[in-house]
Short mmCIF file of C-alpha atoms and ligand atoms in Angstrom, two decimals:
data_model
loop_
_atom_site.label_atom_id
_atom_site.label_comp_id
_atom_site.label_asym_id
_atom_site.label_seq_id
_atom_site.Cartn_x
_atom_site.Cartn_y
_atom_site.Cartn_z
CA MET A 1 -9.79 94.16 -127.19
CA SER A 2 -13.56 94.36 -126.82
CA ARG A 3 -14.83 93.36 -123.42
CA ARG A 4 -16.75 90.20 -122.56
CA ILE A 5 -19.02 90.50 -119.57
CA MET A 6 -21.09 87.73 -118.07
CA HIS A 7 -24.23 88.28 -116.02
CA ILE A 8 -25.21 85.27 -113.92
CA ASP A 9 -28.57 85.11 -112.14
CA LEU A 10 -30.00 82.13 -110.27
CA ASP A 11 -33.48 81.00 -111.28
CA ALA A 12 -36.29 81.32 -108.72
CA PHE A 13 -33.60 81.59 -106.08
CA PHE A 14 -35.36 81.21 -102.70
CA VAL A 15 -37.69 78.55 -104.08
CA SER A 16 -34.86 76.64 -105.77
CA VAL A 17 -32.87 76.50 -102.51
CA GLU A 18 -35.95 75.00 -100.82
CA GLN A 19 -36.36 72.51 -103.67
CA ALA A 20 -32.70 71.49 -103.51
CA LEU A 21 -33.12 70.76 -99.79
CA ASN A 22 -36.45 68.97 -100.28
CA PRO A 23 -36.58 67.27 -103.70
CA GLU A 24 -40.28 66.45 -103.25
CA LEU A 25 -40.95 70.08 -104.11
CA LYS A 26 -39.24 69.87 -107.49
CA GLY A 27 -41.37 70.38 -110.58
CA LYS A 28 -44.24 71.76 -108.49
CA PRO A 29 -45.75 75.18 -107.92
CA VAL A 30 -43.93 76.49 -104.86
CA VAL A 31 -43.99 79.91 -103.25
CA VAL A 32 -41.59 81.34 -100.67
CA GLY A 33 -43.00 84.25 -98.73
CA GLY A 34 -45.17 82.90 -95.97
CA ARG A 35 -48.44 81.15 -95.25
CA PRO A 36 -51.27 82.16 -97.60
CA ASP A 37 -53.57 83.07 -94.70
CA ARG A 38 -51.05 85.62 -93.45
CA ARG A 39 -50.45 89.07 -94.74
CA GLY A 40 -47.41 89.46 -96.92
CA VAL A 41 -46.26 88.99 -100.46
CA VAL A 42 -44.62 86.38 -102.67
CA ALA A 43 -40.81 86.64 -102.42
CA SER A 44 -40.09 83.95 -105.00
CA ALA A 45 -42.31 81.72 -107.13
CA SER A 46 -41.23 78.56 -108.93
CA TYR A 47 -41.59 78.63 -112.71
CA GLU A 48 -44.46 76.11 -112.34
CA ALA A 49 -46.24 78.61 -110.07
CA ARG A 50 -45.56 81.44 -112.53
CA GLN A 51 -47.69 79.60 -115.08
CA PHE A 52 -50.64 80.43 -112.85
CA GLY A 53 -49.75 84.11 -113.01
CA LEU A 54 -47.84 84.28 -109.73
CA TYR A 55 -44.95 86.72 -109.42
CA ALA A 56 -42.72 88.26 -106.76
CA GLY A 57 -44.47 91.05 -104.90
CA MET A 58 -47.98 89.61 -105.36
CA PRO A 59 -50.04 89.44 -102.14
CA LEU A 60 -50.01 85.90 -100.75
CA ALA A 61 -53.81 85.87 -100.59
CA THR A 62 -54.03 86.55 -104.34
CA ALA A 63 -51.39 83.90 -105.02
CA SER A 64 -53.29 81.23 -103.12
CA ARG A 65 -56.51 82.14 -104.93
CA LEU A 66 -54.84 81.82 -108.34
CA CYS A 67 -52.94 78.66 -107.45
CA PRO A 68 -54.45 76.93 -104.39
CA GLN A 69 -52.41 73.78 -104.97
CA ALA A 70 -49.09 75.62 -104.51
CA THR A 71 -46.88 74.79 -101.53
CA PHE A 72 -46.33 77.92 -99.46
CA ILE A 73 -43.10 78.15 -97.48
CA GLU A 74 -42.16 80.76 -94.93
CA GLY A 75 -38.52 80.67 -95.94
CA SER A 76 -35.44 81.26 -93.83
CA PHE A 77 -32.81 83.77 -94.74
CA PRO A 78 -29.68 82.01 -93.36
CA LYS A 79 -30.19 79.19 -95.87
CA TYR A 80 -30.30 81.65 -98.74
CA ARG A 81 -27.31 83.55 -97.49
CA GLN A 82 -25.30 80.35 -97.28
CA ALA A 83 -26.32 79.29 -100.79
CA SER A 84 -25.39 82.77 -102.00
CA GLN A 85 -21.92 82.55 -100.48
CA ARG A 86 -21.31 79.19 -102.13
CA PHE A 87 -22.59 80.55 -105.44
CA MET A 88 -20.21 83.51 -105.28
CA ALA A 89 -17.32 81.23 -104.29
CA ILE A 90 -17.89 79.14 -107.43
CA LEU A 91 -17.90 82.26 -109.59
CA ALA A 92 -14.73 83.52 -107.93
CA ASP A 93 -13.02 80.30 -109.04
CA PHE A 94 -13.58 81.35 -112.64
CA SER A 95 -12.54 84.99 -112.60
CA PRO A 96 -11.20 87.40 -109.99
CA PHE A 97 -13.17 90.17 -111.67
CA LEU A 98 -16.38 89.38 -109.84
CA GLU A 99 -19.02 91.88 -108.79
CA PRO A 100 -21.84 90.47 -106.69
CA VAL A 101 -24.98 92.53 -107.28
CA SER A 102 -27.40 90.80 -104.96
CA LEU A 103 -27.62 87.42 -103.23
CA ASP A 104 -28.23 85.55 -106.46
CA GLU A 105 -26.82 87.80 -109.14
CA ALA A 106 -23.32 88.79 -110.23
CA TYR A 107 -21.24 90.14 -113.07
CA LEU A 108 -17.97 88.55 -114.17
CA ASP A 109 -15.51 90.24 -116.48
CA VAL A 110 -14.26 87.34 -118.60
CA THR A 111 -12.39 89.30 -121.27
CA GLY A 112 -9.63 87.12 -122.68
CA PHE A 113 -10.76 83.95 -120.90
CA GLU A 114 -11.61 82.16 -124.16
CA SER A 115 -7.98 81.07 -124.33
CA ILE A 116 -8.49 79.04 -121.13
CA TYR A 117 -11.93 77.57 -121.79
CA GLY A 118 -12.00 77.31 -125.59
CA SER A 119 -14.78 79.89 -125.75
CA ILE A 120 -16.71 82.11 -123.37
CA HIS A 121 -19.77 80.03 -124.18
CA GLN A 122 -17.99 76.90 -122.96
CA MET A 123 -16.84 78.76 -119.86
CA ALA A 124 -20.46 79.67 -119.10
CA THR A 125 -21.53 76.04 -119.58
CA LYS A 126 -18.89 74.97 -117.06
CA ILE A 127 -20.07 77.58 -114.56
CA LYS A 128 -23.69 76.47 -114.92
CA GLN A 129 -22.68 72.84 -114.49
CA ARG A 130 -20.75 73.47 -111.28
CA ILE A 131 -23.66 75.44 -109.81
CA LYS A 132 -25.98 72.57 -110.68
CA ASP A 133 -23.65 69.85 -109.35
CA GLU A 134 -22.61 71.58 -106.15
CA LEU A 135 -25.71 73.56 -105.20
CA GLY A 136 -28.50 71.84 -107.10
CA LEU A 137 -29.48 75.24 -108.54
CA CYS A 138 -30.05 76.53 -112.05
CA ALA A 139 -28.31 79.67 -113.24
CA SER A 140 -29.12 81.72 -116.31
CA VAL A 141 -26.21 83.42 -118.01
CA GLY A 142 -26.02 86.36 -120.38
CA ILE A 143 -22.79 87.21 -122.21
CA ALA A 144 -22.16 90.50 -123.99
CA SER A 145 -19.70 93.34 -124.40
CA CYS A 146 -21.24 95.37 -121.56
CA LYS A 147 -23.21 95.00 -118.36
CA VAL A 148 -26.60 96.20 -119.51
CA VAL A 149 -26.76 93.91 -122.54
CA ALA A 150 -25.44 90.92 -120.53
CA LYS A 151 -28.15 91.49 -117.93
CA VAL A 152 -30.93 91.70 -120.48
CA ALA A 153 -29.57 88.55 -122.15
CA SER A 154 -29.56 86.48 -118.95
CA GLU A 155 -33.07 87.64 -118.10
CA LEU A 156 -34.31 86.75 -121.58
CA SER A 157 -32.70 83.30 -121.46
CA LYS A 158 -34.48 82.22 -118.26
CA PRO A 159 -34.98 79.59 -116.98
CA ASP A 160 -31.75 77.56 -117.15
CA GLY A 161 -30.62 79.67 -120.08
CA LEU A 162 -27.44 80.78 -121.77
CA LEU A 163 -27.48 83.59 -124.27
CA GLU A 164 -24.52 85.26 -125.92
CA VAL A 165 -24.79 88.53 -127.82
CA ALA A 166 -22.01 88.89 -130.38
CA GLY A 167 -19.90 92.05 -130.36
CA GLY A 168 -21.50 94.61 -132.68
CA LYS A 169 -24.98 93.12 -132.33
CA GLU A 170 -25.88 94.85 -129.06
CA ARG A 171 -28.23 97.39 -130.54
CA SER A 172 -30.05 95.05 -132.89
CA PHE A 173 -30.43 92.52 -130.07
CA LEU A 174 -32.16 95.06 -127.83
CA ALA A 175 -34.20 96.78 -130.53
CA PRO A 176 -37.29 94.51 -130.71
CA LEU A 177 -37.66 94.17 -126.93
CA PRO A 178 -40.37 96.04 -125.00
CA VAL A 179 -38.90 99.07 -123.17
CA ALA A 180 -39.71 97.51 -119.78
CA LYS A 181 -36.98 94.92 -120.40
CA LEU A 182 -34.32 97.60 -120.28
CA PRO A 183 -32.73 98.03 -116.83
CA GLY A 184 -33.58 101.48 -115.54
CA VAL A 185 -37.05 101.51 -117.09
CA GLY A 186 -39.50 101.16 -114.24
CA LYS A 187 -43.29 101.31 -114.30
CA LYS A 188 -43.42 105.10 -114.39
CA THR A 189 -40.88 105.46 -117.22
CA GLU A 190 -42.65 102.73 -119.17
CA GLN A 191 -46.00 104.52 -118.87
CA LEU A 192 -44.54 107.85 -119.90
CA LEU A 193 -42.80 106.32 -122.91
CA LYS A 194 -45.97 104.47 -123.95
CA GLY A 195 -47.80 107.79 -123.71
CA VAL A 196 -45.54 109.25 -126.39
CA GLY A 197 -45.78 106.16 -128.56
CA ILE A 198 -42.48 104.50 -127.61
CA ASN A 199 -42.95 100.78 -127.04
CA THR A 200 -39.70 99.08 -127.99
CA VAL A 201 -36.07 99.65 -127.06
CA GLY A 202 -35.38 100.29 -130.75
CA GLU A 203 -37.86 103.16 -130.78
CA LEU A 204 -36.37 104.47 -127.56
CA SER A 205 -32.87 104.40 -129.07
CA LYS A 206 -34.03 106.63 -131.91
CA MET A 207 -35.55 109.28 -129.66
CA PRO A 208 -33.58 112.54 -129.68
CA LEU A 209 -31.37 112.86 -126.61
CA SER A 210 -32.82 116.31 -125.91
CA ALA A 211 -36.34 114.85 -125.64
CA LEU A 212 -35.19 112.12 -123.26
CA LYS A 213 -33.36 114.67 -121.15
CA SER A 214 -36.41 116.88 -120.94
CA TYR A 215 -38.53 113.92 -119.75
CA PHE A 216 -36.09 112.21 -117.42
CA GLY A 217 -33.36 114.72 -116.60
CA ALA A 218 -29.88 113.32 -116.16
CA SER A 219 -31.05 109.71 -116.33
CA GLY A 220 -32.39 110.42 -119.83
CA GLU A 221 -28.83 110.30 -121.11
CA LEU A 222 -28.23 106.93 -119.50
CA LEU A 223 -31.44 105.54 -121.02
CA HIS A 224 -30.33 106.81 -124.40
CA ARG A 225 -27.00 105.00 -124.11
CA TYR A 226 -28.46 101.78 -122.71
CA ALA A 227 -31.07 101.66 -125.47
CA LYS A 228 -28.22 101.67 -127.99
CA GLY A 229 -26.44 98.92 -126.08
CA ILE A 230 -23.72 101.26 -124.83
CA ASP A 231 -22.60 100.91 -121.21
CA ASP A 232 -19.08 101.74 -120.01
CA ARG A 233 -19.57 100.62 -116.41
CA GLU A 234 -16.76 98.40 -115.22
CA VAL A 235 -17.22 95.15 -113.33
CA GLU A 236 -16.24 96.34 -109.87
CA PRO A 237 -14.97 93.79 -107.37
CA PRO A 238 -16.24 94.40 -103.83
CA SER A 239 -12.88 95.66 -102.62
CA ALA A 240 -14.19 98.93 -103.95
CA ALA A 241 -15.83 99.37 -100.54
CA LYS A 242 -17.95 102.44 -99.96
CA SER A 243 -16.75 102.88 -96.40
CA ILE A 244 -14.05 101.65 -94.07
CA SER A 245 -14.31 101.66 -90.31
CA ARG A 246 -12.79 100.26 -87.14
CA GLU A 247 -14.24 100.14 -83.70
CA THR A 248 -13.37 98.78 -80.33
CA THR A 249 -15.14 98.02 -77.06
CA PHE A 250 -13.37 98.94 -73.85
CA GLY A 251 -12.87 96.33 -71.15
CA LYS A 252 -14.34 98.88 -68.74
CA ASP A 253 -16.57 101.85 -69.64
CA THR A 254 -14.56 105.06 -69.56
CA ARG A 255 -14.75 108.85 -69.45
CA ASP A 256 -10.97 109.21 -69.70
CA ARG A 257 -10.40 111.68 -72.51
CA SER A 258 -6.77 110.74 -73.07
CA LEU A 259 -7.70 107.12 -73.43
CA LEU A 260 -10.56 107.93 -75.77
CA LYS A 261 -8.29 110.11 -77.91
CA ALA A 262 -5.48 107.56 -77.95
CA THR A 263 -7.85 104.85 -79.02
CA LEU A 264 -9.28 107.11 -81.69
CA ARG A 265 -5.78 107.78 -82.97
CA TYR A 266 -5.00 104.08 -83.13
CA LEU A 267 -8.25 103.17 -84.91
CA GLY A 268 -7.94 106.18 -87.21
CA GLU A 269 -4.46 105.12 -88.26
CA ARG A 270 -5.70 101.67 -89.15
CA VAL A 271 -8.54 103.17 -91.18
CA GLY A 272 -6.04 105.50 -92.88
CA ALA A 273 -3.69 102.65 -93.73
CA ASP A 274 -6.58 100.65 -95.17
CA LEU A 275 -7.71 103.66 -97.18
CA ARG A 276 -4.27 104.25 -98.66
CA GLN A 277 -3.81 100.57 -99.42
CA ARG A 278 -6.97 100.75 -101.51
CA GLY A 279 -5.68 103.89 -103.19
CA LYS A 280 -8.74 105.86 -102.10
CA GLN A 281 -9.47 109.23 -100.53
CA ALA A 282 -12.30 109.87 -98.09
CA GLY A 283 -14.81 112.68 -98.24
CA CYS A 284 -16.40 112.07 -94.88
CA VAL A 285 -15.31 111.02 -91.39
CA THR A 286 -17.69 109.41 -88.93
CA LEU A 287 -17.32 108.98 -85.19
CA LYS A 288 -19.28 106.29 -83.42
CA LEU A 289 -19.81 106.09 -79.67
CA ARG A 290 -21.76 103.62 -77.62
CA TYR A 291 -22.50 104.70 -74.07
CA ALA A 292 -22.72 102.56 -70.95
CA ASP A 293 -26.49 102.17 -71.41
CA PHE A 294 -25.92 101.01 -75.03
CA THR A 295 -27.27 104.19 -76.62
CA THR A 296 -25.25 104.50 -79.80
CA ILE A 297 -24.59 107.69 -81.69
CA THR A 298 -22.78 108.45 -84.92
CA ARG A 299 -21.59 111.92 -85.83
CA ARG A 300 -20.24 112.71 -89.25
CA HIS A 301 -18.27 115.52 -90.75
CA THR A 302 -17.83 116.18 -94.45
CA LEU A 303 -14.28 117.20 -95.31
CA SER A 304 -13.78 120.33 -97.35
CA GLN A 305 -11.31 118.35 -99.43
CA THR A 306 -10.99 114.57 -99.78
CA SER A 307 -8.09 113.12 -97.84
CA ASP A 308 -6.32 109.89 -96.94
CA SER A 309 -4.17 111.33 -94.20
CA ASP A 310 -4.14 109.89 -90.68
CA GLN A 311 -3.86 113.38 -89.27
CA THR A 312 -7.01 114.61 -91.02
CA ILE A 313 -8.98 111.53 -90.00
CA PHE A 314 -7.81 111.89 -86.40
CA ASP A 315 -8.30 115.66 -86.18
CA THR A 316 -11.82 115.38 -87.55
CA GLY A 317 -12.60 112.48 -85.23
CA VAL A 318 -11.33 114.41 -82.22
CA LYS A 319 -13.38 117.47 -83.14
CA LEU A 320 -16.50 115.32 -83.28
CA LEU A 321 -15.50 113.58 -80.05
CA LYS A 322 -14.96 116.83 -78.16
CA ARG A 323 -18.31 118.17 -79.24
CA GLU A 324 -20.02 114.98 -78.15
CA LEU A 325 -18.21 114.70 -74.79
CA SER A 326 -19.00 118.32 -73.97
CA LEU A 327 -22.62 117.19 -73.68
CA GLY A 328 -21.48 115.33 -70.56
CA LYS A 329 -23.27 112.08 -71.13
CA GLN A 330 -22.41 108.71 -69.60
CA PRO A 331 -19.17 106.74 -69.74
CA VAL A 332 -18.24 105.33 -73.13
CA ARG A 333 -18.43 101.63 -73.83
CA LEU A 334 -17.35 101.57 -77.48
CA ILE A 335 -15.61 103.96 -79.80
CA GLY A 336 -15.26 103.72 -83.55
CA ILE A 337 -14.13 105.80 -86.47
CA GLY A 338 -14.87 105.41 -90.14
CA VAL A 339 -14.50 107.09 -93.49
CA SER A 340 -16.93 107.18 -96.39
CA ASN A 341 -17.64 108.97 -99.68
CA LEU A 342 -14.56 107.23 -101.00
CA ALA A 343 -13.15 108.50 -104.25
CA GLU A 344 -10.16 108.01 -106.47
CA PRO A 345 -7.56 110.60 -105.61
CA GLY A 346 -7.92 113.46 -108.04
CA ARG A 347 -5.54 116.25 -108.81
CA GLN A 348 -5.85 118.36 -105.75
CA LEU A 349 -5.14 121.96 -105.21
CA ASP A 350 -3.52 121.47 -101.88
CA MET A 351 -1.08 118.98 -103.37
CA LEU A 352 0.85 122.13 -104.07
CA ASP A 353 0.78 122.93 -100.41
CA ALA A 354 4.07 121.80 -98.96
CA SER A 355 2.74 120.66 -95.61
CA ALA A 356 0.04 118.50 -97.19
CA GLN A 357 2.65 116.98 -99.45
CA ARG A 358 4.92 116.25 -96.51
CA GLN A 359 2.06 114.68 -94.62
CA GLU A 360 1.29 112.46 -97.58
CA GLN A 361 4.89 111.35 -97.90
CA LEU A 362 5.02 110.62 -94.20
CA ASN A 363 1.88 108.48 -94.37
CA LYS A 364 3.28 106.56 -97.32
CA ALA A 365 6.56 105.94 -95.53
CA ILE A 366 4.76 104.74 -92.41
CA ASP A 367 2.64 102.37 -94.49
CA ARG A 368 5.71 100.98 -96.22
CA ILE A 369 7.39 100.20 -92.93
CA ARG A 370 4.23 98.77 -91.43
CA ASN A 371 3.65 96.56 -94.44
CA LYS A 372 7.13 95.21 -93.98
CA TYR A 373 7.36 94.89 -90.22
CA GLY A 374 3.78 94.82 -88.96
CA PHE A 375 1.40 97.46 -87.74
CA THR A 376 2.97 98.02 -84.32
CA ALA A 377 6.43 98.67 -85.77
CA ILE A 378 5.68 102.37 -85.72
CA GLN A 379 3.57 104.01 -83.08
CA THR A 380 2.84 107.66 -82.99
CA GLY A 381 2.78 109.56 -79.71
CA ARG A 382 -0.82 108.88 -78.92
CA THR A 383 -0.87 105.20 -79.65
CA LEU A 384 2.23 104.81 -77.47
CA LEU A 385 0.03 105.95 -74.63
CA LEU A 386 -2.12 102.92 -75.33
CA LYS A 387 0.88 100.70 -74.81
CA ASP A 388 1.39 102.17 -71.37
CA ILE A 389 -2.20 101.60 -70.43
CA PHE A 390 -2.41 98.17 -71.99
CA PRO A 391 1.05 96.64 -71.77
CA GLU A 392 -0.29 93.60 -73.57
CA SER A 393 -0.93 95.97 -76.45
CA GLU A 394 -4.50 94.99 -77.33
CA GLY A 395 -5.34 93.09 -74.15
CA GLY A 396 -7.58 95.63 -72.47
CA TYR A 397 -10.08 95.92 -75.25
CA THR A 398 -11.51 93.88 -78.03
CA LEU A 399 -10.44 94.72 -81.51
CA HIS A 400 -13.12 94.11 -84.04
CA THR A 401 -12.41 93.11 -87.59
CA PRO A 402 -12.81 96.00 -89.98
CA SER A 403 -16.33 96.48 -91.14
CA LEU A 404 -16.60 97.10 -94.83
CA SER A 405 -19.93 98.16 -96.13
CA ARG A 406 -20.85 98.47 -99.71
N1 DCP B 501 -36.95 88.65 -103.60
C1 DCP B 501 -37.83 89.09 -102.61
N2 DCP B 501 -38.83 89.97 -102.92
C2 DCP B 501 -38.97 90.44 -104.18
C3 DCP B 501 -38.09 90.03 -105.19
C4 DCP B 501 -37.07 89.12 -104.85
O1 DCP B 501 -37.72 88.65 -101.46
N3 DCP B 501 -39.96 91.31 -104.47
C5 DCP B 501 -35.92 87.65 -103.25
C6 DCP B 501 -36.46 86.28 -103.55
C7 DCP B 501 -35.82 85.87 -104.83
C8 DCP B 501 -34.49 86.59 -104.76
O2 DCP B 501 -34.76 87.80 -104.05
O3 DCP B 501 -35.66 84.46 -104.94
C9 DCP B 501 -33.90 86.92 -106.11
O4 DCP B 501 -34.78 87.78 -106.83
P1 DCP B 501 -34.98 87.65 -108.37
O5 DCP B 501 -35.65 88.89 -108.82
O6 DCP B 501 -33.72 87.26 -109.04
O7 DCP B 501 -36.08 86.50 -108.53
P2 DCP B 501 -35.93 84.93 -108.53
O8 DCP B 501 -34.53 84.48 -108.37
O9 DCP B 501 -36.88 84.38 -107.52
O10 DCP B 501 -36.48 84.55 -109.95
P3 DCP B 501 -35.80 84.72 -111.39
O11 DCP B 501 -35.68 83.33 -111.93
O12 DCP B 501 -36.77 85.53 -112.18
O13 DCP B 501 -34.49 85.38 -111.22
CA1 CA B 502 -32.82 85.31 -109.70
#
């Protein structure tokens, strides 16, 4: 079945949040970014202000010269973050295949959802309506068979738009547009293309791949595909985190190496379990230490081979820890361990290695038991030491929630 992807982007986001909170501002030229007599640039301009030539990134002084009657607002980020969370929550009600791209922009994979909503178009109308009713904001929606075309469609439909590109029409839809409308074409690329007489996406799509590669290197190939309306990128829900880490603050600053190692083992095992649950392998291990005076360091080590094994995470962490402690700094206040450069497990050479295979089976078995009976059902030697030190298990130190960064 051909895919259906939706790109949803809120109109004049920061400004619209301000207008929803203060309806007097509706229908007027409004700028969020700061006072016009201060240095700084426009972050968001209402569509009324855009009629005077205002745009994001323009110096505030220029904006106030072009449109002196505009209301200038400093803006406050927490409001926008909250609106963003509510926006994403609404989208998540419609499809679990949600990929937030920025505060006010997301992709939804809605393939097959026509059976629920009658049509994807009707689904989009419902989404727009809920955003309007619950947040007082306007969203523009593009629907197409791939991300790049959906994004161009939503952009083109603004403000308060809804544009669907039928399957098979991707290339002809993009063809008449100026190259600058194509994601990935920035100012520099646009200039270069203009210089060789390429103005529209259609013209770009007809350029020989070899020419594009010679101008733009590897990204030339991507441009070539996008220009034809071809884009295989999946909608990736945020669980595809780029790193996983755990850290903990000690009740009392410590230099005790056994305690530091035991804690590292415990945190490393939780990171490992999380990694395996996500079906990922890590390419890099990072140690974090905060000393008594709050100086914080991170030390990373790139693994020669990606891994999801507790032992590898721990061994690497300990190596980094030893090196750091040998510098004889102050007592440690916080310790953390993380993994990054996450990748799908590939076919690995050392899978043939019996000990690696055993280790993997062991990790899997431990995870199975822990999933069934809870994390403390199995403790390895080192984490048992923690139990002796903190009979209340986690009482002596604060366990932070895992930090997932994308
Ligand atoms: N933003 C910013 N500085 C920029 C661009 C954007 O601070 N140079 C912030 C303010 C915007 C928000 O990000 O409201 C979203 O950016 P968009 O590019 O989506 O712009 P808008 O939502 O303001 O307008 P549009 O209707 O064109 O999407
Ligand atoms: Ca926007």
